Coordinates of C-alpha atoms in Angstrom, one line a residue:
M241 CA 0.0 0.0 0.0
A242 CA 1.1 3.6 -0.5
T243 CA 3.1 5.3 2.2
S244 CA 1.4 8.4 3.4
T245 CA 3.1 11.6 4.6
N246 CA 2.4 13.4 7.8
K247 CA 2.9 16.8 6.2
S248 CA -0.1 19.0 6.7
A249 CA -1.8 20.4 3.6
T250 CA -1.8 24.2 3.2
L251 CA -4.1 26.4 1.0
R252 CA -1.3 26.5 -1.6
H253 CA -1.3 22.7 -1.6
W254 CA -5.0 22.6 -2.3
L255 CA -4.7 25.2 -5.0
E256 CA -2.1 23.1 -6.7
F257 CA -4.0 19.8 -6.2
I258 CA -7.5 20.8 -7.4
P259 CA -6.5 21.6 -11.0
L260 CA -4.6 18.3 -11.1
W261 CA -7.6 16.4 -9.7
L262 CA -9.9 18.1 -12.3
L263 CA -7.5 17.3 -15.2
V264 CA -7.2 13.6 -14.2
G265 CA -11.0 13.5 -13.9
A266 CA -11.5 15.1 -17.3
L267 CA -9.1 12.9 -19.2
R268 CA -10.3 9.7 -17.3
I269 CA -13.7 9.9 -18.9
L270 CA -12.4 10.2 -22.5
P271 CA -11.7 7.2 -24.8
R272 CA -8.0 6.3 -24.6
S273 CA -7.2 7.5 -28.2
L274 CA -8.8 10.9 -27.5
A275 CA -7.1 11.2 -24.1
R276 CA -3.7 10.5 -25.7
T277 CA -4.5 13.1 -28.4
V278 CA -5.3 15.7 -25.7
G279 CA -2.2 14.6 -23.7
A280 CA 0.0 15.1 -26.8
A281 CA -1.5 18.6 -27.3
I282 CA -0.7 19.4 -23.7
G283 CA 2.9 18.2 -24.3
R284 CA 3.1 20.3 -27.4
A285 CA 2.0 23.4 -25.5
A286 CA 4.5 22.6 -22.7
F287 CA 7.3 22.4 -25.2
H288 CA 6.6 26.0 -26.3
L289 CA 5.7 27.5 -23.0
L290 CA 8.3 26.0 -20.7
S291 CA 11.4 27.7 -22.1
R292 CA 13.7 26.9 -19.2
L293 CA 13.1 23.2 -19.5
R294 CA 13.4 23.4 -23.3
K295 CA 16.8 25.1 -22.9
T296 CA 17.9 22.4 -20.4
G297 CA 16.8 19.7 -22.9
I298 CA 18.8 21.2 -25.8
R299 CA 21.8 21.6 -23.6
N300 CA 21.7 17.9 -22.5
L301 CA 21.3 16.8 -26.1
E302 CA 24.4 18.9 -26.9
I303 CA 26.3 17.1 -24.2
A304 CA 25.1 13.6 -25.2
F305 CA 25.2 14.1 -29.0
P306 CA 27.8 16.8 -29.8
A307 CA 27.9 15.9 -33.5
M308 CA 24.1 15.9 -33.9
A309 CA 22.5 18.6 -36.0
A310 CA 20.5 21.3 -34.1
E311 CA 17.4 20.4 -36.0
E312 CA 17.6 16.8 -35.0
R313 CA 18.1 17.7 -31.4
E314 CA 15.0 19.8 -31.4
G315 CA 13.1 17.0 -33.1
I316 CA 14.0 14.6 -30.4
L317 CA 12.9 17.1 -27.7
R318 CA 9.6 17.8 -29.5
S319 CA 9.0 14.0 -29.7
L320 CA 9.8 13.7 -26.0
Y321 CA 7.1 16.1 -25.1
R322 CA 4.6 14.1 -27.1
H323 CA 5.6 11.0 -25.2
L324 CA 5.2 12.9 -21.9
G325 CA 1.8 14.0 -23.0
W326 CA 0.9 10.4 -23.8
Q327 CA 2.1 9.3 -20.4
L328 CA 0.0 11.9 -18.7
A329 CA -3.0 10.5 -20.5
E330 CA -2.1 6.9 -19.5
F331 CA -1.7 7.9 -15.9
C332 CA -5.1 9.6 -15.8
L333 CA -6.7 6.4 -17.3
M334 CA -4.7 3.8 -15.3
A335 CA -7.2 3.5 -12.4
G336 CA -9.7 2.0 -14.9
Y337 CA -7.3 -0.4 -16.6
T338 CA -7.7 -4.2 -16.2
A339 CA -5.0 -6.7 -17.1
E340 CA -7.0 -7.7 -20.1
R341 CA -7.5 -4.1 -21.3
A342 CA -3.9 -3.1 -20.8
S343 CA -2.6 -6.2 -22.5
Q344 CA -4.2 -4.9 -25.7
F345 CA -1.6 -2.1 -26.0
I346 CA 1.3 -3.5 -23.8
R347 CA 3.2 -6.7 -24.3
Y348 CA 6.2 -8.2 -22.5
E349 CA 9.7 -8.8 -24.0
G350 CA 12.0 -10.8 -21.7
L351 CA 9.5 -11.6 -19.0
D352 CA 11.3 -14.9 -18.6
N353 CA 14.4 -12.9 -17.5
Y354 CA 12.4 -11.4 -14.7
L355 CA 10.8 -14.7 -13.6
K356 CA 14.2 -16.5 -13.5
A357 CA 15.6 -13.7 -11.4
R358 CA 12.6 -13.6 -9.1
D359 CA 12.5 -17.4 -8.6
K360 CA 16.1 -17.4 -7.2
G361 CA 14.4 -16.0 -4.0
R362 CA 17.1 -13.4 -3.2
G363 CA 15.1 -10.4 -4.3
V364 CA 15.2 -8.5 -7.6
L365 CA 16.5 -5.0 -8.2
I366 CA 15.1 -3.4 -11.4
I367 CA 17.3 -0.8 -13.0
T368 CA 15.0 1.7 -14.6
G369 CA 14.8 5.4 -15.3
H370 CA 12.7 8.3 -16.8
L371 CA 12.6 6.6 -20.1
G372 CA 9.4 5.6 -22.0
A373 CA 6.2 5.3 -19.8
W374 CA 7.8 4.7 -16.5
E375 CA 4.6 5.3 -14.5
L376 CA 2.7 2.8 -16.5
S377 CA 5.4 0.1 -16.4
S378 CA 5.2 -0.9 -12.7
F379 CA 1.4 -0.4 -12.8
F380 CA 1.1 -2.9 -15.7
H381 CA 3.5 -5.3 -14.0
S382 CA 1.3 -5.3 -10.9
L383 CA -1.9 -5.7 -13.0
R384 CA -0.3 -8.9 -14.4
G385 CA 0.2 -10.2 -10.9
Y386 CA 3.8 -9.1 -10.2
P387 CA 3.5 -6.3 -7.7
M388 CA 6.7 -4.5 -6.7
A389 CA 8.1 -1.7 -4.6
M390 CA 9.3 1.6 -6.1
V391 CA 11.9 3.9 -4.7
I392 CA 10.7 7.5 -5.3
R393 CA 11.2 11.0 -4.0
R394 CA 8.4 12.2 -1.7
L395 CA 6.4 14.9 -3.5
D396 CA 6.4 18.4 -2.0
N397 CA 2.6 18.6 -2.0
P398 CA 1.2 16.0 0.4
L399 CA -2.2 16.0 -1.4
V400 CA -0.6 15.2 -4.7
D401 CA 1.7 12.7 -3.1
R402 CA -1.2 10.7 -1.6
F403 CA -3.2 11.0 -4.8
V404 CA -0.5 9.8 -7.1
N405 CA 0.7 7.0 -4.9
G406 CA -2.9 5.8 -4.4
I407 CA -3.1 5.2 -8.2
R408 CA 0.4 3.7 -8.4
C409 CA -0.4 1.2 -5.6
M410 CA -3.9 0.1 -6.6
H411 CA -2.8 -3.5 -7.4
G412 CA -0.3 -4.3 -4.8
N413 CA 2.6 -2.0 -5.5
R414 CA 4.1 -0.1 -2.7
V415 CA 6.3 3.0 -2.3
L416 CA 9.7 3.3 -0.7
H417 CA 10.6 6.9 -0.2
K418 CA 14.2 7.9 -0.8
D419 CA 14.6 9.3 2.7
D420 CA 14.2 5.7 4.1
S421 CA 15.2 3.6 1.1
A422 CA 18.3 1.9 2.4
R423 CA 16.6 0.0 5.2
G424 CA 13.5 -0.5 3.0
L425 CA 15.6 -2.0 0.2
L426 CA 17.5 -4.4 2.6
R427 CA 14.2 -5.5 4.1
A428 CA 12.6 -6.0 0.7
M429 CA 15.5 -8.1 -0.5
H430 CA 15.4 -10.2 2.7
H431 CA 11.8 -11.1 1.8
G432 CA 12.6 -11.8 -1.8
E433 CA 10.6 -8.8 -3.2
T434 CA 11.1 -6.8 -6.4
V435 CA 12.1 -3.1 -6.2
G436 CA 12.4 -0.7 -9.1
I437 CA 14.8 2.2 -8.8
L438 CA 14.9 5.2 -11.1
M439 CA 18.7 5.7 -11.2
D440 CA 19.1 8.2 -14.0
T441 CA 18.8 11.5 -11.9
N442 CA 21.5 13.8 -10.7
M443 CA 22.8 13.1 -7.2
T444 CA 25.4 14.6 -4.9
P445 CA 28.2 12.9 -3.0
P446 CA 28.4 10.8 -0.8
Q447 CA 25.3 9.1 -2.0
G448 CA 26.3 9.7 -5.6
V449 CA 29.5 8.5 -7.3
F450 CA 30.8 9.8 -10.7
V451 CA 30.5 7.4 -13.6
P452 CA 30.4 8.0 -17.4
Y453 CA 27.0 8.7 -19.0
F454 CA 27.2 9.6 -22.7
G455 CA 30.9 10.1 -22.2
T456 CA 30.6 12.7 -19.5
Q457 CA 30.9 12.1 -15.8
A458 CA 27.5 12.0 -14.1
C459 CA 26.9 11.8 -10.3
T460 CA 24.8 8.7 -9.9
G461 CA 23.2 7.0 -6.9
A462 CA 25.3 4.0 -5.9
G463 CA 22.7 2.6 -3.4
L464 CA 21.4 -0.1 -5.8
A465 CA 24.9 -1.4 -6.4
R466 CA 25.7 -1.4 -2.6
V467 CA 22.4 -3.2 -1.8
A468 CA 23.0 -5.8 -4.6
L469 CA 26.5 -6.5 -3.4
K470 CA 25.4 -6.9 0.2
T471 CA 22.3 -9.1 -0.4
N472 CA 23.3 -10.9 -3.6
A473 CA 20.0 -9.8 -5.1
A474 CA 19.4 -10.3 -8.9
V475 CA 19.8 -7.1 -10.9
L476 CA 18.3 -6.5 -14.3
A477 CA 17.0 -3.6 -16.4
G478 CA 13.4 -2.9 -17.1
F479 CA 11.8 -0.3 -19.3
L480 CA 8.3 0.2 -20.9
L481 CA 9.0 1.7 -24.3
W482 CA 6.7 2.9 -27.1
N483 CA 7.1 0.8 -30.3
E484 CA 6.1 3.0 -33.2
A485 CA 5.9 0.1 -35.6
E486 CA 3.5 -1.9 -33.4
K487 CA 1.7 1.2 -32.1
R488 CA 1.9 -0.2 -28.6
Y489 CA 4.2 -0.3 -25.5
V490 CA 6.7 -3.1 -24.9
L491 CA 7.8 -3.9 -21.3
H492 CA 11.5 -5.0 -21.8
F493 CA 13.3 -7.0 -19.1
G494 CA 17.0 -7.6 -19.8
P495 CA 19.0 -10.5 -18.7
E496 CA 20.4 -10.6 -15.2
I497 CA 23.5 -8.4 -14.9
E498 CA 26.5 -10.2 -13.3
L499 CA 28.1 -8.1 -10.5
T500 CA 31.8 -7.3 -10.3
R501 CA 33.2 -8.4 -6.9
T502 CA 36.8 -7.7 -6.1
G503 CA 36.6 -7.4 -2.4
D504 CA 37.1 -3.6 -2.5
H505 CA 33.5 -2.6 -1.6
E506 CA 33.7 1.0 -2.5
M507 CA 35.4 0.3 -5.9
D508 CA 32.9 -2.5 -6.6
A509 CA 30.0 0.0 -5.9
V510 CA 31.5 2.4 -8.4
T511 CA 32.2 -0.2 -11.0
N512 CA 28.8 -1.8 -10.8
T513 CA 27.1 1.6 -10.8
A514 CA 28.9 2.4 -14.0
R515 CA 27.8 -0.9 -15.5
F516 CA 24.2 -0.2 -14.6
T517 CA 24.4 3.4 -16.0
A518 CA 25.8 2.0 -19.2
E519 CA 22.8 -0.2 -19.5
I520 CA 20.5 2.8 -19.1
E521 CA 22.5 4.6 -21.8
R522 CA 22.2 1.7 -24.1
Y523 CA 18.4 1.9 -24.0
V524 CA 18.4 5.7 -24.2
R525 CA 20.6 5.6 -27.4
E526 CA 18.0 3.2 -28.9
Y527 CA 15.0 5.4 -27.9
P528 CA 16.5 8.9 -27.6
D529 CA 13.1 10.7 -27.9
Q530 CA 11.7 8.8 -24.9
W531 CA 14.2 9.9 -22.2
L532 CA 13.6 12.9 -19.9
W533 CA 16.2 15.3 -21.3
V534 CA 14.8 18.2 -19.4
H535 CA 16.4 17.1 -16.2
R536 CA 19.8 18.6 -15.4
R537 CA 21.5 15.2 -15.3
W538 CA 25.1 16.6 -15.3
K539 CA 24.5 19.3 -12.7
T540 CA 26.9 18.0 -10.1
R541 CA 30.4 18.2 -11.3
P542 CA 33.6 16.6 -10.1
E543 CA 35.7 18.9 -7.9
G544 CA 37.4 21.5 -10.1
E545 CA 35.3 21.0 -13.2
A546 CA 33.3 23.9 -14.7
K547 CA 29.5 23.9 -14.5
L548 CA 27.7 22.6 -17.6
Y549 CA 24.5 24.6 -17.1

């Protein structure tokens, strides 16, 4: 079940929450195709209106693809906003989805990889990120009878936090907040559970370590690697990605990733974090218009390096 927050709601929180609640209610009553069309229109408007995020997205694409033409970078960013609009629509509709309904537009690829990892009984850590339809991925997995925990940041607005987590956790999923994730992860692995971790966001030391991401050092959370090394849990990548040829989503599970173990725990944490980050990069390179380029991924710099933003 969702973990609630004790933070009291203020008038500002209500003023932020009510428009969200109305938007979700409005899109929820629409047919899925129309809701996605409206979502894409919202995404298109956001691309034009949110200039600061657009600037960040272009800068990130310059860092990741320095040889790419400016027009291609802008095209990737425009397509990203369409995918974000689609995900907004899917989130609004999720509460009404059944396993049968969702299976009409989502299929698995590599489910056997997940089942083999789960059946080892040591717990499963899913490497994932803000790529594709990340909100829909764990929800669909729970609909199909495979509930999991998700490590997420507690939202600043407690009303929005409870509302969003209530939808996420309708079918057995549960939330592990980042401020208590270490103990929660160890406990979950002890019980053989599955936990998904979005590990493609900027971090700061000491929780974050610097590893290459698109050829540039990126401060990346090493918690997943440390927990995997301590518990011997299985680690594999999982992403729900839009397949344009099929006109549906595909939930990909990669093969289990073998951990590097040299006995130097800190070095092993960095080495394995780099391996996990390379796996994320591999998927992003294949689906560049589905990754959240508007996040300042390279904000934290190694000591002595110039800022990139």
